[in-house]
Amino acid sequence: MSTLGRSALGRSGVEVSALSFGAAGIGNLFTEIGDEQADETVDAAWSGGIHYFDTAPHYGIGLSERRLGAALRDRPRAEYTLSTKVGRLLEPTEAAAGGDDLANGFAVPATHRRVWDFSAQGVRRSIEASLERLGLDRVDIVYLHDPDDHAEQAFQEGYPALEKLRSEGVVGAIGAGMNQAEMLTRFVRDTDVDVVLCAGRYTLLDHTALTELLPAAQERGTSVVIGGAFNSGLLADPRPGATYNYQVAPAELLDRALRLKEIAERHDTTLRAAALAFPAAHPAVASVLVGARSAHEVRDCAEQFTTPVAEDFWRELREAKLLPEGAPVPVPPQDPS
């Protein structure tokens, strides 16, 4: 088994592996996969040293939670960290019988509808339902999930509910997970969250989180988990038709990604390795979260994450103005001799 570093989230004592597993893919994100493939994917993550797993009710209308819980059932509970999210309650529906959930991004039958709810009661109901789907008696981390259009309820009701659950010992760490940096910065500054999960806003192509979120997190001692390091595909395999933020990448960004790839290859590395190494280098970042739907994908991510990126690669990016001046980059290991 590969050895990955571990970090505690904020002051919580909850530890996460430096590379973590995002379970939207095993919830049939965009494409259907079978139970066996989902199990094999989680097994490969475990074998690669990944012991932090993130899921949500939203992912496949509960399918991700059920599959993740089943795949981890025989693992020692003390040896892994699991997070789920609140903010969308799942309610059964008959209206969409025979339909699918692809409008929400998941290749599953539309057996339930999502109802936004960041109330205190909604938070508790969501966690109870998640525990049932997971087959667990506790989760380690709970995030407020995508409260973009529900800020008032999330701050006034959802967050205090999570704070109470943490004080009761029901959950170990609390936070918020979003695809933006601005509201996460507010969570860091105005609440006592342990961690925020920021997707897609601190990558080789998008440095938004570097301006306020990451400095605020560092100042407050709040941990950051970075998701979307590949910006939904463009930094994994830049080519015409590649996706950026789940849409076809604009030509300007595709050209930039291809330039990054060319520089990486000139320094005998891969763009994937560089894309994972970049967010991990920031001192506020505790873990880099990668989504995978197959054992091959997760093994590749683990291999790329543990592959050193040449110091000259980062130097050339700075010279080419492809990195902001203040962005930390990996420090090469010291030669013990």
XYZ file of C-alpha atoms in Angstrom:
337
model
C 0.000 0.000 0.000
C 1.265 3.467 -0.892
C 1.954 5.810 2.000
C 0.237 9.189 1.786
C 0.676 11.927 4.358
C -2.182 12.747 6.711
C -3.318 16.081 8.150
C -5.733 17.088 10.903
C -8.554 19.399 9.853
C -8.333 22.706 11.686
C -8.467 22.083 15.408
C -10.816 19.105 15.077
C -8.403 16.207 15.342
C -10.123 14.563 12.355
C -7.407 13.396 9.981
C -7.531 13.104 6.196
C -5.137 11.575 3.703
C -3.283 14.023 1.447
C -5.114 12.538 -1.552
C -8.809 11.830 -1.129
C -11.568 10.065 -3.060
C -14.615 11.886 -4.414
C -17.483 9.447 -4.791
C -19.718 11.238 -7.307
C -18.417 8.937 -10.051
C -19.606 5.786 -8.292
C -22.985 7.515 -8.006
C -23.230 7.286 -11.820
C -22.119 10.835 -12.572
C -23.011 11.272 -16.278
C -22.407 7.556 -16.975
C -23.795 4.370 -15.461
C -21.384 1.915 -13.841
C -22.120 -1.339 -12.032
C -21.810 -2.233 -8.356
C -18.757 -4.411 -9.013
C -16.895 -1.568 -10.731
C -17.782 0.770 -7.857
C -16.383 -1.744 -5.353
C -13.200 -2.192 -7.372
C -12.726 1.585 -7.572
C -12.982 2.016 -3.791
C -10.683 -0.998 -3.269
C -8.083 0.576 -5.566
C -8.306 3.846 -3.639
C -7.720 2.005 -0.362
C -4.781 0.078 -1.798
C -3.312 3.368 -3.040
C -3.262 4.806 0.472
C -6.393 6.936 0.050
C -8.310 6.738 3.319
C -10.505 9.848 3.088
C -13.756 9.371 1.164
C -16.252 12.119 0.318
C -19.852 11.597 -0.772
C -23.254 13.351 -0.704
C -26.972 12.548 -0.986
C -26.983 14.557 -4.235
C -24.647 12.059 -5.936
C -26.910 9.635 -7.748
C -29.866 10.360 -5.420
C -28.201 8.393 -2.631
C -26.543 5.741 -4.821
C -23.039 7.044 -4.058
C -23.631 6.811 -0.303
C -25.059 3.291 -0.555
C -22.193 2.039 -2.728
C -19.508 3.729 -0.649
C -20.945 2.346 2.576
C -21.069 -1.153 1.101
C -17.503 -0.936 -0.242
C -16.140 0.206 3.132
C -18.235 -2.110 5.291
C -15.471 -4.597 6.016
C -12.770 -1.957 6.525
C -11.700 -1.006 10.070
C -13.807 2.064 10.903
C -10.929 3.767 12.700
C -8.759 3.571 9.588
C -10.778 5.801 7.266
C -12.384 9.231 7.306
C -15.754 9.804 5.653
C -17.570 13.009 4.808
C -21.047 13.613 3.508
C -23.100 16.742 2.938
C -26.367 18.408 3.892
C -28.654 20.885 2.150
C -30.570 18.632 -0.253
C -33.184 16.310 1.216
C -34.297 13.380 -0.948
C -38.053 12.955 -1.207
C -39.714 10.040 -3.069
C -41.601 10.954 -6.192
C -43.946 9.036 -8.462
C -44.271 11.760 -11.067
C -40.998 10.826 -12.775
C -41.592 7.047 -12.803
C -39.585 5.637 -15.695
C -37.558 8.819 -16.063
C -33.914 9.445 -15.292
C -31.899 11.988 -13.335
C -29.577 13.074 -16.144
C -30.905 16.627 -15.936
C -29.077 16.723 -12.600
C -26.042 14.926 -14.026
C -26.636 11.370 -12.813
C -27.502 8.238 -14.815
C -29.964 6.840 -12.264
C -33.763 6.440 -12.174
C -35.497 9.578 -10.943
C -36.996 7.899 -7.881
C -36.575 10.955 -5.672
C -36.495 14.717 -5.969
C -34.046 16.990 -4.215
C -35.493 19.585 -1.849
C -33.203 22.395 -0.702
C -33.217 22.595 3.086
C -30.525 24.177 5.259
C -32.749 24.393 8.343
C -31.655 22.835 11.629
C -34.294 20.135 11.277
C -33.314 19.563 7.659
C -29.652 19.138 8.618
C -30.487 16.456 11.192
C -32.903 14.661 8.849
C -30.283 14.659 6.107
C -27.563 13.213 8.335
C -29.902 10.518 9.693
C -30.864 9.481 6.152
C -27.205 9.490 5.056
C -26.214 7.251 7.976
C -28.926 4.798 6.990
C -27.758 4.702 3.367
C -24.117 4.397 4.417
C -24.864 1.731 7.009
C -22.804 3.637 9.591
C -23.445 5.077 13.023
C -21.363 8.197 12.437
C -19.685 10.326 9.803
C -16.478 12.207 10.472
C -17.106 15.405 8.485
C -20.303 17.136 7.359
C -20.331 19.927 4.779
C -23.094 22.395 3.934
C -23.437 21.562 0.237
C -23.710 24.331 -2.382
C -25.536 26.953 -0.293
C -24.967 29.562 -3.053
C -28.638 30.604 -3.289
C -29.455 29.828 0.345
C -26.855 31.863 2.206
C -29.144 33.311 4.867
C -30.580 29.942 5.925
C -27.179 28.236 5.701
C -25.506 30.791 7.984
C -28.418 31.392 10.354
C -29.746 27.831 10.708
C -27.602 25.213 8.952
C -24.249 26.229 10.360
C -25.433 26.521 14.006
C -27.034 23.066 13.661
C -23.711 21.605 12.543
C -21.900 23.422 15.343
C -24.293 21.848 17.857
C -23.799 18.376 16.370
C -20.049 18.849 16.636
C -20.299 19.937 20.280
C -22.445 16.841 20.980
C -19.773 14.640 19.413
C -22.124 13.419 16.658
C -19.671 14.641 13.993
C -15.980 15.384 14.322
C -15.531 18.268 11.867
C -17.852 20.649 10.067
C -17.584 22.895 7.035
C -19.008 23.940 3.683
C -18.387 22.653 0.180
C -18.877 24.812 -2.908
C -17.691 25.567 -6.432
C -16.881 29.161 -5.496
C -14.375 30.841 -3.207
C -16.225 33.988 -2.126
C -18.849 32.480 0.188
C -16.345 29.948 1.495
C -14.168 32.896 2.529
C -17.139 34.232 4.497
C -17.528 30.854 6.218
C -13.852 30.920 7.164
C -13.973 34.471 8.495
C -17.404 34.552 10.135
C -17.833 31.033 11.561
C -15.823 28.373 13.363
C -15.761 25.787 10.572
C -12.914 23.276 10.662
C -12.649 22.878 6.895
C -13.978 24.115 3.575
C -14.113 22.105 0.375
C -13.401 24.324 -2.632
C -13.952 22.736 -6.039
C -12.323 24.029 -9.200
C -11.162 27.381 -7.846
C -7.555 26.546 -7.085
C -6.042 24.844 -10.090
C -3.365 25.467 -12.710
C -6.070 27.285 -14.710
C -8.071 29.027 -11.970
C -6.319 30.778 -9.094
C -9.385 32.474 -7.592
C -8.984 30.934 -4.137
C -5.463 32.340 -3.792
C -6.715 35.920 -3.483
C -8.760 35.713 -0.270
C -9.863 32.191 0.669
C -6.505 30.510 1.167
C -4.890 33.437 3.040
C -7.971 33.690 5.294
C -7.883 29.942 5.960
C -4.189 30.092 6.791
C -4.726 33.022 9.141
C -7.655 31.349 10.929
C -6.170 27.857 11.086
C -8.958 26.472 8.925
C -8.157 23.576 6.624
C -9.007 23.521 2.925
C -9.785 20.497 0.781
C -9.340 21.225 -2.917
C -11.570 19.401 -5.385
C -11.720 19.685 -9.154
C -7.954 19.870 -9.646
C -8.479 18.803 -13.256
C -11.284 21.372 -13.765
C -13.618 18.487 -14.722
C -11.285 17.114 -17.396
C -9.386 19.820 -19.213
C -6.250 19.452 -17.094
C -6.377 15.664 -17.291
C -6.501 15.444 -21.082
C -6.559 18.775 -22.948
C -7.975 18.272 -26.433
C -10.799 19.713 -28.550
C -14.104 18.911 -26.849
C -12.530 18.520 -23.382
C -14.660 19.860 -20.556
C -13.960 22.724 -18.175
C -16.385 23.124 -15.267
C -18.558 20.446 -16.916
C -18.956 22.358 -20.182
C -16.919 22.301 -23.392
C -13.784 24.295 -22.675
C -13.449 27.710 -24.352
C -10.704 27.872 -26.993
C -8.582 30.250 -24.900
C -8.502 27.878 -21.935
C -7.867 24.873 -24.162
C -4.861 26.661 -25.668
C -3.557 27.468 -22.194
C -4.004 23.872 -21.018
C -2.187 22.580 -24.100
C 0.663 24.972 -23.377
C 0.847 23.694 -19.795
C 0.915 20.125 -21.094
C 3.720 20.916 -23.533
C 5.812 22.516 -20.778
C 5.184 19.546 -18.463
C 6.287 17.056 -21.102
C 9.393 19.095 -21.821
C 10.312 18.595 -18.152
C 9.597 14.856 -18.235
C 6.410 15.007 -16.225
C 2.693 14.869 -16.953
C 0.111 17.603 -16.773
C -1.934 15.360 -14.455
C 0.928 15.140 -11.952
C 1.430 18.904 -12.047
C -2.304 19.574 -11.701
C -2.438 17.498 -8.509
C 0.842 18.806 -7.086
C -0.074 22.483 -7.494
C -2.987 22.767 -5.011
C -1.324 20.344 -2.588
C 1.627 22.734 -2.224
C -0.374 25.432 -0.448
C 0.093 25.225 3.352
C -3.647 25.706 4.000
C -4.551 22.684 1.852
C -4.990 19.458 3.812
C -6.100 17.197 0.969
C -6.659 17.117 -2.782
C -9.935 15.419 -3.676
C -10.114 13.440 -6.927
C -13.178 11.857 -8.460
C -12.847 8.459 -10.104
C -15.195 5.906 -11.598
C -12.755 3.041 -12.203
C -9.847 1.297 -10.530
C -7.616 2.426 -13.401
C -8.498 6.093 -12.878
C -7.889 6.034 -9.146
C -4.592 4.132 -9.501
C -3.432 6.673 -12.046
C -4.323 9.554 -9.723
C -2.431 7.948 -6.831
C 0.602 7.371 -9.060
C 0.537 10.903 -10.459
C 0.099 12.422 -7.003
C 3.211 10.712 -5.670
C 5.335 11.561 -8.734
C 7.660 14.546 -8.111
C 7.348 17.439 -10.561
C 10.591 19.018 -11.753
C 11.508 22.314 -10.107
C 12.310 23.730 -13.554
C 8.688 23.150 -14.602
C 7.434 25.547 -11.935
C 10.199 28.021 -12.759
C 9.157 28.067 -16.417
C 5.502 28.572 -15.483
C 6.439 31.618 -13.432
C 8.597 33.022 -16.212
C 5.745 32.510 -18.679
C 3.305 34.271 -16.291
C 1.201 31.111 -16.078
C 1.338 31.158 -12.276
C 0.603 34.044 -9.926
C 3.631 35.355 -8.060
C 2.305 34.373 -4.636
C 1.308 30.809 -5.477
C 3.344 28.246 -3.510
C 4.820 25.365 -5.483
C 6.139 22.017 -4.234
C 9.480 22.114 -2.492
C 11.799 19.453 -3.920
C 12.860 16.774 -1.433
C 16.259 17.396 0.137
C 19.101 15.038 -0.715
C 20.053 13.414 2.623
C 23.663 13.109 1.477
